[in-house]
Short mmCIF file of C-alpha atoms in Angstrom, two decimals:
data_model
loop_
_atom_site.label_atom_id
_atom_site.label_comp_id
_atom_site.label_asym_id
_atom_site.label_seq_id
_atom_site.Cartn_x
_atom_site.Cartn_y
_atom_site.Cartn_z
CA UNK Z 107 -67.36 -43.51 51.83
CA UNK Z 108 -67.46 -40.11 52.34
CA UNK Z 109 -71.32 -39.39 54.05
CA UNK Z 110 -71.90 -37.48 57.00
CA UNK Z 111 -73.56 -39.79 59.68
CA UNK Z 112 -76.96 -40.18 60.35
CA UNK Z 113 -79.08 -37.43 62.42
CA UNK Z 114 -78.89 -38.10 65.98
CA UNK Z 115 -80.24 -35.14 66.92
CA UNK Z 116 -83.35 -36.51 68.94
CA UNK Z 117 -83.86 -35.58 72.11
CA UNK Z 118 -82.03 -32.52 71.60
CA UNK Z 119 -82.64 -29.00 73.14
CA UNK Z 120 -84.47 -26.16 70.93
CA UNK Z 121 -81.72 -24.78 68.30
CA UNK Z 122 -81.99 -21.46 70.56
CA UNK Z 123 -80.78 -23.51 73.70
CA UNK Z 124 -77.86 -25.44 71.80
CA UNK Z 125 -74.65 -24.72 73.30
CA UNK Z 126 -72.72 -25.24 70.29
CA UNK Z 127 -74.73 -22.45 68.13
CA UNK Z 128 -73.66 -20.06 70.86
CA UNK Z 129 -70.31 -20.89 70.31
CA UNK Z 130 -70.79 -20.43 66.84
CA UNK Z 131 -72.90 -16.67 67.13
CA UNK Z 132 -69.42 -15.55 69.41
CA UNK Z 133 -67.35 -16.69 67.01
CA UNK Z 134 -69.22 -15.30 64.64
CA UNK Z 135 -68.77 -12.13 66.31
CA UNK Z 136 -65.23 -12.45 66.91
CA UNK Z 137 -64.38 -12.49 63.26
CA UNK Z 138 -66.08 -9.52 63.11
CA UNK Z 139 -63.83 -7.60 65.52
CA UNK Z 140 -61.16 -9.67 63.75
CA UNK Z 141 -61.79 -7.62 60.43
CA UNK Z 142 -62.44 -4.58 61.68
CA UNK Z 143 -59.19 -4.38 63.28
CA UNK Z 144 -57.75 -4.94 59.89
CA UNK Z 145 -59.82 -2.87 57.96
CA UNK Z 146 -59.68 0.41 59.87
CA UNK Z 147 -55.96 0.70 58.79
CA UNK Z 148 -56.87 0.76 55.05
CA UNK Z 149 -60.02 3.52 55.56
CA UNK Z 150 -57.78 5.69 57.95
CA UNK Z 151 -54.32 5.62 55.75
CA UNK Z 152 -56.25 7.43 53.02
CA UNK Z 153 -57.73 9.97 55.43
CA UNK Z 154 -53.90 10.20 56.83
CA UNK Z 155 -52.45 10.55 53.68
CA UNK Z 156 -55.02 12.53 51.22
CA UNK Z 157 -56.62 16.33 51.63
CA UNK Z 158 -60.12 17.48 51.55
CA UNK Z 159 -62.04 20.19 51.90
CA UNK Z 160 -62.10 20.12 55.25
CA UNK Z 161 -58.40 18.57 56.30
CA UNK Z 162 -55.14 18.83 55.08
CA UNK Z 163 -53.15 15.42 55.10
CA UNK Z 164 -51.48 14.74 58.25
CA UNK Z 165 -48.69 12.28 56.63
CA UNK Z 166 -46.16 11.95 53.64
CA UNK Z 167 -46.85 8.72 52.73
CA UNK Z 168 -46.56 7.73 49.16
CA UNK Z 169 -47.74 4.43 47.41
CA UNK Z 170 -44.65 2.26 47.58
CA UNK Z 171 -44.98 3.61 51.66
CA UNK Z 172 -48.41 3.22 52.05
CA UNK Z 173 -48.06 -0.49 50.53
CA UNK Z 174 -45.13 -1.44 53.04
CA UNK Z 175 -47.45 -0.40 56.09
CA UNK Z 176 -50.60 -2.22 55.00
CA UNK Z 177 -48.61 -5.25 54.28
CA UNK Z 178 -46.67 -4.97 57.26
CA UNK Z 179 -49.41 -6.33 59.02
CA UNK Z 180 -49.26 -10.04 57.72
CA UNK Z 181 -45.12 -10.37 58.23
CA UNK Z 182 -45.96 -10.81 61.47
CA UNK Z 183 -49.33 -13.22 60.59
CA UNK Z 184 -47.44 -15.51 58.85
CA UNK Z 185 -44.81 -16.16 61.35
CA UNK Z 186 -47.54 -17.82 64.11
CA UNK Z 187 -49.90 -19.59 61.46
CA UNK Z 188 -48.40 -23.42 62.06
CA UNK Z 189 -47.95 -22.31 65.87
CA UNK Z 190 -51.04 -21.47 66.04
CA UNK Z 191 -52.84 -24.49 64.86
CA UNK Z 192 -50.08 -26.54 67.27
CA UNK Z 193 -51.53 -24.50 69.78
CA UNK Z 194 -54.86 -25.38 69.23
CA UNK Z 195 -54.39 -29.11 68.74
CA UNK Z 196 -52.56 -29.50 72.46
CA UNK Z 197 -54.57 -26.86 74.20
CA UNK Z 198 -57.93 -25.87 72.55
CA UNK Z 199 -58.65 -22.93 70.73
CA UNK Z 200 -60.85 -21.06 72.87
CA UNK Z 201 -57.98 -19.44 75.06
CA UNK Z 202 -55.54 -18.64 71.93
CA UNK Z 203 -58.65 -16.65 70.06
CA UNK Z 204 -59.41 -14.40 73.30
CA UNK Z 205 -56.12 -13.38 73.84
CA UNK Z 206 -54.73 -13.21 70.62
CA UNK Z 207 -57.64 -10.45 69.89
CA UNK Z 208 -57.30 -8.65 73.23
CA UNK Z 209 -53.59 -8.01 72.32
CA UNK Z 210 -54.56 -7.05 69.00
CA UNK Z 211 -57.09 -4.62 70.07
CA UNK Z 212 -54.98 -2.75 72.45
CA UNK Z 213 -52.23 -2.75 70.46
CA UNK Z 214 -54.80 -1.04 67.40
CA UNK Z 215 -55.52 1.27 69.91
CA UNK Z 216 -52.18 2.59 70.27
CA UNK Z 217 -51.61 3.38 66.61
CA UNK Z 218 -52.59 6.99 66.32
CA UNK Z 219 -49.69 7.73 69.07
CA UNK Z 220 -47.53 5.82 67.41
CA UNK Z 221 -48.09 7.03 63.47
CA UNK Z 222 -47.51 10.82 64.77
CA UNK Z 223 -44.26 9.80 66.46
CA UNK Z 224 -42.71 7.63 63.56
CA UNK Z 225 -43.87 5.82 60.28
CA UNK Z 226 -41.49 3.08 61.18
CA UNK Z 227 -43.12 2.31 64.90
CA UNK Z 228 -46.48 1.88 63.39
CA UNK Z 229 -45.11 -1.11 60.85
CA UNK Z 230 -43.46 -2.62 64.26
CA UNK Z 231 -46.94 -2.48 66.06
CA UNK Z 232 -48.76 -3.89 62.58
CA UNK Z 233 -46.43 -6.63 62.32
CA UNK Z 234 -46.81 -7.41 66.13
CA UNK Z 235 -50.46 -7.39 65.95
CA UNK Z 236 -50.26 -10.05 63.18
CA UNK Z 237 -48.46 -12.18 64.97
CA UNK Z 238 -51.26 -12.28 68.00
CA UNK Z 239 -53.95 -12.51 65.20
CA UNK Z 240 -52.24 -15.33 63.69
CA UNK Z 241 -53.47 -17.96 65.82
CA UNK Z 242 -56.98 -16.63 65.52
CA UNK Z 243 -57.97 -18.74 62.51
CA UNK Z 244 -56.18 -21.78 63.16
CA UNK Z 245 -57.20 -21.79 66.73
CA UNK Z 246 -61.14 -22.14 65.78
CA UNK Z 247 -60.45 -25.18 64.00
CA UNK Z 248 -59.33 -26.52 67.10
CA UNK Z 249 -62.44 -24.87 68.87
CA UNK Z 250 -64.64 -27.05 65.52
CA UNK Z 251 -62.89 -30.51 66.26
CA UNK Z 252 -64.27 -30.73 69.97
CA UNK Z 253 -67.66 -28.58 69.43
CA UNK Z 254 -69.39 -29.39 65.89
CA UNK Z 255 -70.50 -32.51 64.80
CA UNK Z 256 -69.92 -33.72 61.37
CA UNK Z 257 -72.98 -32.93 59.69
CA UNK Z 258 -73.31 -29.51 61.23
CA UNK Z 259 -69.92 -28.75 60.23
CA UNK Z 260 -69.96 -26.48 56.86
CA UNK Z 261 -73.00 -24.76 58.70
CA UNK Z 262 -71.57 -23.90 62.25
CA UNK Z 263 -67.91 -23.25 60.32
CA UNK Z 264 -69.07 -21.35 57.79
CA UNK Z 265 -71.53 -18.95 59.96
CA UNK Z 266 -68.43 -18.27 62.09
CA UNK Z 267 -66.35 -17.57 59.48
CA UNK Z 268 -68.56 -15.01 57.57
CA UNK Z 269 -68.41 -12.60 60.27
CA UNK Z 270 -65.29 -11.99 58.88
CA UNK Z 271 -67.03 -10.83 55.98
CA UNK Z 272 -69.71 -8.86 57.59
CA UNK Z 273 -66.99 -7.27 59.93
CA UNK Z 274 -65.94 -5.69 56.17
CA UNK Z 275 -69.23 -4.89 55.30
CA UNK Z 276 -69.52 -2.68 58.83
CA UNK Z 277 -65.86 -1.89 59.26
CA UNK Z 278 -65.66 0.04 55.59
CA UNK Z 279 -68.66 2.53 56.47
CA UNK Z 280 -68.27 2.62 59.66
CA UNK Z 281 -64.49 3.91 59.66
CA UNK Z 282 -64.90 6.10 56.99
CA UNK Z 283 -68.11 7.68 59.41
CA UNK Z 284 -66.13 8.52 62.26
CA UNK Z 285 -62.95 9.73 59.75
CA UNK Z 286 -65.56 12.51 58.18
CA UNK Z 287 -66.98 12.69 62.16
CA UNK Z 288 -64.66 12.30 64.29
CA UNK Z 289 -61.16 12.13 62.26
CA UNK Z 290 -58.58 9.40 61.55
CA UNK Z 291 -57.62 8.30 65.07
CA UNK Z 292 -61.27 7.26 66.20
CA UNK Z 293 -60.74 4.22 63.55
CA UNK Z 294 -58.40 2.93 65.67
CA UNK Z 295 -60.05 3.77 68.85
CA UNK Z 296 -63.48 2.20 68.37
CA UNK Z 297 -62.64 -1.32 67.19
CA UNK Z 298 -59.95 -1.80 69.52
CA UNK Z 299 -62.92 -1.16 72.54
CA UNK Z 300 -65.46 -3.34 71.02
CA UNK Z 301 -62.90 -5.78 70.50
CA UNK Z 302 -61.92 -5.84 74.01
CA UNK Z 303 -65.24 -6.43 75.33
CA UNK Z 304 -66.20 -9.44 73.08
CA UNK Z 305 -62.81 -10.78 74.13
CA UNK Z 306 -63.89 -10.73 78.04
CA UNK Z 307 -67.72 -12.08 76.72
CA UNK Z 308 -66.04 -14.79 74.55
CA UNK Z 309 -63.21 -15.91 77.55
CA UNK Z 310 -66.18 -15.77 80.37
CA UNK Z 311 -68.78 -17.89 78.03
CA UNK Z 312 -66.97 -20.54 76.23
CA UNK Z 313 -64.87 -23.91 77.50
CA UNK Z 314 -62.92 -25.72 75.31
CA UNK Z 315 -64.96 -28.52 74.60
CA UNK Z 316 -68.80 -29.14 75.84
CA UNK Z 317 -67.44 -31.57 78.25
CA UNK Z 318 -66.15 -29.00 80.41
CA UNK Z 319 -69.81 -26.84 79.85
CA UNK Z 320 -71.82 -26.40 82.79
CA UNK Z 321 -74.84 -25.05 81.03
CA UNK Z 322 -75.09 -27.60 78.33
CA UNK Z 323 -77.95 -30.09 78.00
CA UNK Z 324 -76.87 -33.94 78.39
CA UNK Z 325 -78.50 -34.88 75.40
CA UNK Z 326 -77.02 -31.95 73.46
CA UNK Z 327 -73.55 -33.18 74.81
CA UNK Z 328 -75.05 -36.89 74.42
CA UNK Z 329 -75.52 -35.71 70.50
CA UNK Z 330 -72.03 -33.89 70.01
CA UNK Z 331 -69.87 -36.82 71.80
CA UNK Z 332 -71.34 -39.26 69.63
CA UNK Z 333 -71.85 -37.72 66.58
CA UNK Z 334 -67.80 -36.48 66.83
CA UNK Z 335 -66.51 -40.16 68.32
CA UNK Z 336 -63.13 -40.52 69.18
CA UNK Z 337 -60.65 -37.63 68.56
CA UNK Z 338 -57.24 -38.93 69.56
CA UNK Z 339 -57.64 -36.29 72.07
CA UNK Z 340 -54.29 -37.72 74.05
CA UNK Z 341 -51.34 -35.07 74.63
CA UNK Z 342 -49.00 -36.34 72.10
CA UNK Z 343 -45.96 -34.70 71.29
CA UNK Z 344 -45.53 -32.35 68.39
CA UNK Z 345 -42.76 -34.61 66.99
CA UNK Z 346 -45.10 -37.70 66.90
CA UNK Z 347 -47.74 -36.22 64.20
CA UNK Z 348 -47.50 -37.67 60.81
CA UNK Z 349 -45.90 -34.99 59.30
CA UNK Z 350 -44.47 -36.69 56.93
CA UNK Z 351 -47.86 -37.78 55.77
CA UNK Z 352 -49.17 -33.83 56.45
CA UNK Z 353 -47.02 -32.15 54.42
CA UNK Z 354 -46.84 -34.92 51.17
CA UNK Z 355 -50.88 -35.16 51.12
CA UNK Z 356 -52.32 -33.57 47.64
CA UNK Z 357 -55.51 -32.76 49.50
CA UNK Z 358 -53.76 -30.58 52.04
CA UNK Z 359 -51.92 -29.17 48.89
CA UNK Z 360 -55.10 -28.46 47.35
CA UNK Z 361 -56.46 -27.22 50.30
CA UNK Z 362 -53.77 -24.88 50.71
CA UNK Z 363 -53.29 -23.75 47.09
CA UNK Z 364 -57.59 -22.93 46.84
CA UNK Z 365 -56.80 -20.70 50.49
CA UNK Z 366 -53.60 -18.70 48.55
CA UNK Z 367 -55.78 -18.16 45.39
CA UNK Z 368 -58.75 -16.95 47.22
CA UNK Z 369 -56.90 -14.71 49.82
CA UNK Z 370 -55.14 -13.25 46.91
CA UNK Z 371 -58.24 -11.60 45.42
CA UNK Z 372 -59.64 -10.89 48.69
CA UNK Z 373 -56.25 -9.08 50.24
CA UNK Z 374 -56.12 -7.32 47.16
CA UNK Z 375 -59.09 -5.83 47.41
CA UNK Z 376 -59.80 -5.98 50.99
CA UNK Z 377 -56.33 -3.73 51.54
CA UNK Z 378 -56.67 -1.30 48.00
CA UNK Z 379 -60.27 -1.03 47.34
CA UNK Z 380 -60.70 2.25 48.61
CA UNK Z 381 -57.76 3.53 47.30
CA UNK Z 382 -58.94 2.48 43.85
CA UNK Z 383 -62.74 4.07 44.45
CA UNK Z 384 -60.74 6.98 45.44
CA UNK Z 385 -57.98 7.42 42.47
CA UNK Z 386 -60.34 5.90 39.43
CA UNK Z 387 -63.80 6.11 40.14
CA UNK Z 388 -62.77 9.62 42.06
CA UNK Z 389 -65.11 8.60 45.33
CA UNK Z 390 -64.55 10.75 48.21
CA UNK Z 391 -63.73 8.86 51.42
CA UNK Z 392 -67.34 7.91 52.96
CA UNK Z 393 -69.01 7.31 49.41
CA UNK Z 394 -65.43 4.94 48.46
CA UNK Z 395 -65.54 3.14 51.66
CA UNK Z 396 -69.44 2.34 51.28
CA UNK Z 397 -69.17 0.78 48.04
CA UNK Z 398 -66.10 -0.66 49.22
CA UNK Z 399 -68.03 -2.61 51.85
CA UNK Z 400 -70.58 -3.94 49.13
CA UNK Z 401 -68.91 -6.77 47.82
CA UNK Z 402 -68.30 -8.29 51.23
CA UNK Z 403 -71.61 -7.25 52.11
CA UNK Z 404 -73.10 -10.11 48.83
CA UNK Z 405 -70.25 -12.36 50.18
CA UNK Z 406 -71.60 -12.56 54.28
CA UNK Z 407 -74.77 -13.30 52.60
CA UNK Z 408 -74.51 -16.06 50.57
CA UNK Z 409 -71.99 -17.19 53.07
CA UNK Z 410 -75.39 -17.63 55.53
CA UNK Z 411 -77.18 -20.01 52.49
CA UNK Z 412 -74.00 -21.81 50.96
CA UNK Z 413 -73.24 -23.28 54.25
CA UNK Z 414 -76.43 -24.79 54.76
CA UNK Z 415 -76.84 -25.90 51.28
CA UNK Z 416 -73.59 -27.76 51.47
CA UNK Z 417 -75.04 -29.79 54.58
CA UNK Z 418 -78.44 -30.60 52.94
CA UNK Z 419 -76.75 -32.10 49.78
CA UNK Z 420 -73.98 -34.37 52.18
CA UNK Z 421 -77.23 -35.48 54.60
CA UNK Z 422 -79.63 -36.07 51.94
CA UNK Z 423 -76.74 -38.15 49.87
CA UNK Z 424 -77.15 -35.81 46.93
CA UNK Z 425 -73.64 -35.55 46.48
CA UNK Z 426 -70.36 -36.62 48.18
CA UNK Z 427 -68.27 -34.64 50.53
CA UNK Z 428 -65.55 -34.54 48.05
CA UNK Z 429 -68.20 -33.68 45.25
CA UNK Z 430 -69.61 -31.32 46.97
CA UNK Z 431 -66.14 -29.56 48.44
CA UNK Z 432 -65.09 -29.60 44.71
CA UNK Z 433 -68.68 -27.81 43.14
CA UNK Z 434 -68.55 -25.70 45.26
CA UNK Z 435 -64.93 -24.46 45.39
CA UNK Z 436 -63.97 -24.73 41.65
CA UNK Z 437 -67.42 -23.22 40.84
CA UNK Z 438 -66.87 -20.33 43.04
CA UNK Z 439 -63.30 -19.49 41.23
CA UNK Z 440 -64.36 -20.03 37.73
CA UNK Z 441 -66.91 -17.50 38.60
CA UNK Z 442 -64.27 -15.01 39.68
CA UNK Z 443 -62.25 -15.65 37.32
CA UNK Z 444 -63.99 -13.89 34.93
CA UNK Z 445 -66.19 -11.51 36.88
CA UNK Z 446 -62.33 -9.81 38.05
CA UNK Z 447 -61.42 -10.02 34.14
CA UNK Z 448 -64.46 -7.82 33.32
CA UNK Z 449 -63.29 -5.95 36.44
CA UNK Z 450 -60.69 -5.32 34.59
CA UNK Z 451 -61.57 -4.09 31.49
CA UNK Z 452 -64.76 -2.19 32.51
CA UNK Z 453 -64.62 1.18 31.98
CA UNK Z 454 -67.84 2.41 33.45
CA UNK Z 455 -68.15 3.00 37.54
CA UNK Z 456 -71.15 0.61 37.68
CA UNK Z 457 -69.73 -1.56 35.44
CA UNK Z 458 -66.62 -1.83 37.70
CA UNK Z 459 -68.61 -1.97 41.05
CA UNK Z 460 -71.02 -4.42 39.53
CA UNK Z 461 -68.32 -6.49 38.22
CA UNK Z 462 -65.85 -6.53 41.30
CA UNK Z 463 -68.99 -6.82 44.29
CA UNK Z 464 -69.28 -10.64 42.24
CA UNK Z 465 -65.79 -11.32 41.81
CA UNK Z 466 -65.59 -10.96 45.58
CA UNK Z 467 -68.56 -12.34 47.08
CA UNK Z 468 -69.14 -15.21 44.73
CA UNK Z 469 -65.92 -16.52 46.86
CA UNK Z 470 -68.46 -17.33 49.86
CA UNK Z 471 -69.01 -20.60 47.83
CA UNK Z 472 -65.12 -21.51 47.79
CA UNK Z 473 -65.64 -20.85 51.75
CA UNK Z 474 -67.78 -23.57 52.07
CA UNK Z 475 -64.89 -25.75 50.43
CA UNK Z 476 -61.87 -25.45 51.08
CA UNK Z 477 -61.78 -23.67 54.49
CA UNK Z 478 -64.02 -26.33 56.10
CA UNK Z 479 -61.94 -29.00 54.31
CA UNK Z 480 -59.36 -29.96 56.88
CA UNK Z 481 -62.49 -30.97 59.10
CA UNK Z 482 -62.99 -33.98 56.31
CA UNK Z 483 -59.89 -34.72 55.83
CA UNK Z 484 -58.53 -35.19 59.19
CA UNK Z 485 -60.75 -33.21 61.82
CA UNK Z 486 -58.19 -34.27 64.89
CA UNK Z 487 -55.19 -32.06 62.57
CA UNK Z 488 -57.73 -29.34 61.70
CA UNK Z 489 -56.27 -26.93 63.46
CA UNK Z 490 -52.84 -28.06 62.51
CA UNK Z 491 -53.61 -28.14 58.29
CA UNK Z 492 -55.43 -24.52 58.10
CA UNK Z 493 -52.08 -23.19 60.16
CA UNK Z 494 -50.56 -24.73 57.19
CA UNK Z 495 -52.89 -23.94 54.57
CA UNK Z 496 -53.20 -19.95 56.57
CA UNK Z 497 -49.37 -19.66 56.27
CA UNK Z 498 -49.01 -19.81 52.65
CA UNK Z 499 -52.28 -17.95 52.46
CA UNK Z 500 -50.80 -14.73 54.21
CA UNK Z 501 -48.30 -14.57 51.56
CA UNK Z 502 -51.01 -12.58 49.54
CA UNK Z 503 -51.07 -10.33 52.34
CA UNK Z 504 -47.92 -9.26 52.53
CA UNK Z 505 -46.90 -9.28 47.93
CA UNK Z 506 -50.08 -7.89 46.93
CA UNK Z 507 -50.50 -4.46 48.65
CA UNK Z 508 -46.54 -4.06 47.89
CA UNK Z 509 -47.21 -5.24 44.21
CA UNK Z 510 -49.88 -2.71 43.80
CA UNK Z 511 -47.89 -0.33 45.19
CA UNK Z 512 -45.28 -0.91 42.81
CA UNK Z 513 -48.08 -1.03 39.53
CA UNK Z 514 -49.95 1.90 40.56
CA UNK Z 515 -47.47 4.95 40.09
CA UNK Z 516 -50.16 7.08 38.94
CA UNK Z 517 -53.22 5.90 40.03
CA UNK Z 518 -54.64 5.26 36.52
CA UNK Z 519 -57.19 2.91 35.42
CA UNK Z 520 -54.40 1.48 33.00
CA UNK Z 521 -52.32 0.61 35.90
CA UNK Z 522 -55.52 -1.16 38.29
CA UNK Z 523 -56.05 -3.05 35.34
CA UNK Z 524 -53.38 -4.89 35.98
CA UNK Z 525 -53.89 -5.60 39.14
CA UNK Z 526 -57.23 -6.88 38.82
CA UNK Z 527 -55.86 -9.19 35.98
CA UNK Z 528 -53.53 -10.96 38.22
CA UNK Z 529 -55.90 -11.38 40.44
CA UNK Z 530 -58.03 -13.25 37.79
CA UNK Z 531 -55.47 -15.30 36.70
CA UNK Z 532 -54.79 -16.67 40.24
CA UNK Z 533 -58.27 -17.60 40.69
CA UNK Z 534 -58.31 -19.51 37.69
CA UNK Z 535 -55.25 -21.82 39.03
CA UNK Z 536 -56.72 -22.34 42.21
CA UNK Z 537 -59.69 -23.79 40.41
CA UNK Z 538 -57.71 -26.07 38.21
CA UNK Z 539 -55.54 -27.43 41.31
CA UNK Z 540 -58.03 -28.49 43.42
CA UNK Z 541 -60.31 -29.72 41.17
CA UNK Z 542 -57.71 -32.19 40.09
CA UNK Z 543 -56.65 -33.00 43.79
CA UNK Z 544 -58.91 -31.88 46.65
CA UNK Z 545 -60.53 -35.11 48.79
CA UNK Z 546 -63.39 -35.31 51.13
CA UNK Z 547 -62.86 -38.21 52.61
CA UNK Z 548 -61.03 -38.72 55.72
CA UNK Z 549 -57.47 -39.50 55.21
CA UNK Z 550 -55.66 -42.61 55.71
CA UNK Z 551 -53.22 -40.95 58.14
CA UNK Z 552 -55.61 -39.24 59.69
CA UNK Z 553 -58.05 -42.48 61.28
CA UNK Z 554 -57.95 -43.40 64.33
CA UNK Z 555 -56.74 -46.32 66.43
CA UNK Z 556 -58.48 -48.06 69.41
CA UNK Z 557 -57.62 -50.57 71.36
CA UNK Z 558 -60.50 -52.61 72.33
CA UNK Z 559 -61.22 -53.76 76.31
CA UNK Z 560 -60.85 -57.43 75.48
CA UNK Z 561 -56.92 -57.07 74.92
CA UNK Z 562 -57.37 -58.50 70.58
CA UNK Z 563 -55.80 -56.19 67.95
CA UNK Z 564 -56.23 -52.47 67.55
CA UNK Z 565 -58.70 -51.49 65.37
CA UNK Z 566 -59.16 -48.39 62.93
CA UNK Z 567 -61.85 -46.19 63.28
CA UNK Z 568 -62.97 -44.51 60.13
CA UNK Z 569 -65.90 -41.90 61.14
CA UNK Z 570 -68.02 -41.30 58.09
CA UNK Z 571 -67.65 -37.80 57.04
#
């Protein structure tokens, strides 16, 4: 069976006093700084590259150009995905986040000296700050396996995880503020500061696991330690994981697939949005990058709901893990599916707005799937599967900025139809795959072995999920 366990939760300290919902509010916040260090780059390069009325464009840049550099960004992200989550799974994740962001921030904050001294150093420095970022999402899987209990799970993962989200929603209208304010290079400046200070909050506040807490509550750590159970938490050797198993599972497969397909519409648009409000709906850079923030706006806040949902249907037996992961996913990119084909073929600005603000945050409920899958599946290789599942998910990163490039030549709404088609098309596979082969249940790789005291034979723990 596939059921979380039973509430244990008695005894426990108010939800305000809970250890591991602080974890979850920093980490929380930490996406956040995450995505406005990716963000800025795509509100600034138009404000670089395009004239107003009151600034001439500072940089030659044309679309093929402008493509290479916000893609450059995830050459570097893909190469420390599976490192990352090997990281996490010998060493925690609470240590790889906070200084994988601190080197990203500083290095965002040296971007403005380095785009007026050559094109060329600022794809070196994009590329470098992917690879520190890299570990970020891998490693909080890793943070997950130690610190949320199985029924808290989709909640605690997926309230973490939309601060991603709302880090768009900020990060659009805020950078294109201080461009009209303050100019381009304050959209560097800004998140690379806040980012540094959450990183010394983050390092200062949270241990690895709440074993190693000195503020938490024993029942609270009572609650987690038994609710978790045994995570094969000895310091095996990266050659003695079951790869073989790993990498010939469907449901990693389909865990991985529904992550490519939904990064695909979301790099897409999270990287050429405002260039598209800016050469079809003919927005001017603060009215483009506000309505460029709304779909991820609707996506942080269904993100809060879906995650709790999901929980209430597992605990109250409503459906199955694997019922649920599969609703919730496949319904999420049917829905997009269609919502980016009338994208597509819209040909009114509200129409498109309405249209592409759904196809984007409807994919909150595909968050509550597949990303909090590898917890189900095998919650002591969490860290190692989304490293996995994050390294094929880059790829988006890195084709679809250069494919749009490549499509839009003249920045007509022929040519961004196009793009949004693909886009559609994707979704609809990802929906297909894992429907067919997704899993909730904990895999038989993946359960654990103990030995018990009175020397008989091993025996294999299955914790209900």
């Amino acid at each position: 069976m596939d059921r979380p366990p039973e509430n244990l939760s008695d005894g426990q300290p108010p939800f305000w006093k809970q250890r591991r919902n602080l974890v979850a509010f920093l980490a929380f916040l930490g996406f956040f700084n995450v995505y406005t260090l990716r963000v800025n780059l795509s509100v600034g390069i138009v404000a670089m590259t395009s004239s107003s009325d009151t600034r001439t464009s500072e940089f030659d840049w044309g679309p093929e150009l402008r493509g290479a550099i916000l893609s450059s960004f995830f050459y570097g992200y893909i190469s420390t995905q599976l490192i990352g989550g090997l990281l996490g799974a010998k060493i925690g994740g609470v240590k790889l986040i906070g200084y994988g962001v601190f080197s990203t921030a500083i290095l965002t904050i040296l971007t403005p000296v380095a785009a007026r001294y050559s094109v060329y150093l600022v794809i070196v420095l994009r590329v470098i700050e992917g690879v520190f970022e890299g570990v970020v999402y891998p490693g909080i899987h890793a943070v997950w396996s130690r610190w949320a209990p199985p029924a808290e799970r989709t909640r605690l993962g997926s309230f973490a995880f939309s601060g991603s989200f709302v880090g768009t929603v900020i990060g659009y209208p805020m950078c294109g503020w201080l461009v009209e304010k303050y100019d381009w290079p304050s959209t560097f400046y800004v998140p690379g500061f806040v980012a540094i200070v959450w990183c010394v909050v983050w390092l200062t506040c949270i241990t690895e696991s709440p074993v190693e807490d000195k503020h938490i509550t024993k029942e609270e750590l009572k609650f987690i330690v038994d609710s978790i159970g045994p995570t094969d938490d000895t310091k095996i050797s990266f050659t003695d994981y079951p790869w073989k198993d790993i990498l010939t599972s469907m449901p990693v497969w389909a865990i991985t697939c529904s992550h490519f397909c939904e990064n695909w519409g979301f790099y897409t648009l999270l990287t050429q949005l405002p260039s598209y409000m800016n050469d079809v709906l003919k927005f001017n850079i603060g009215k483009g990058s506000l309505l460029s923030a709304l779909p991820y706006l609707v996506m942080s806040i269904i993100l809060q709901f879906s995650g709790f949902f999901v929980d209430w249907l597992r605990k109250n037996e409503i459906l199955t893990t694997t019922q649920v992961r599969k609703v919730f996913n496949c319904g999420a990119f049917v829905s997009q599916t269609i919502f980016m084909y009338l994208a597509s073929n819209s040909k009114s600005e509200i129409g498109s707005i309405f249209y592409l603000t759904l196809a984007v945050g409807l994919g909150a409920f595909a968050w509550s799937g597949f990303s909090i899958n590898p917890l189900d599946i095998a919650p002591q290789y969490a860290s190692i599967l989304l490293g996995i599942s994050n390294t094929f998910a880059t790829i988006p990163g890195i084709v679809s900025p250069m494919l749009a490039g490549v499509i839009v030549q003249n920045k007509s709404a022929e040519e961004w139809q196009w793009v949004f088609l693909i886009s559609s098309g994707i979704y609809l596979f990802g929906a297909v795959f894992y429907g067919i082969f997704a899993s909730g249940e904990r895999q038989p790789w993946a359960k654990i072995k103990i030995e018990e005291k009175n020397g008989h034979d091993n025996k294999t723990f299955d914790m209900k999920m």
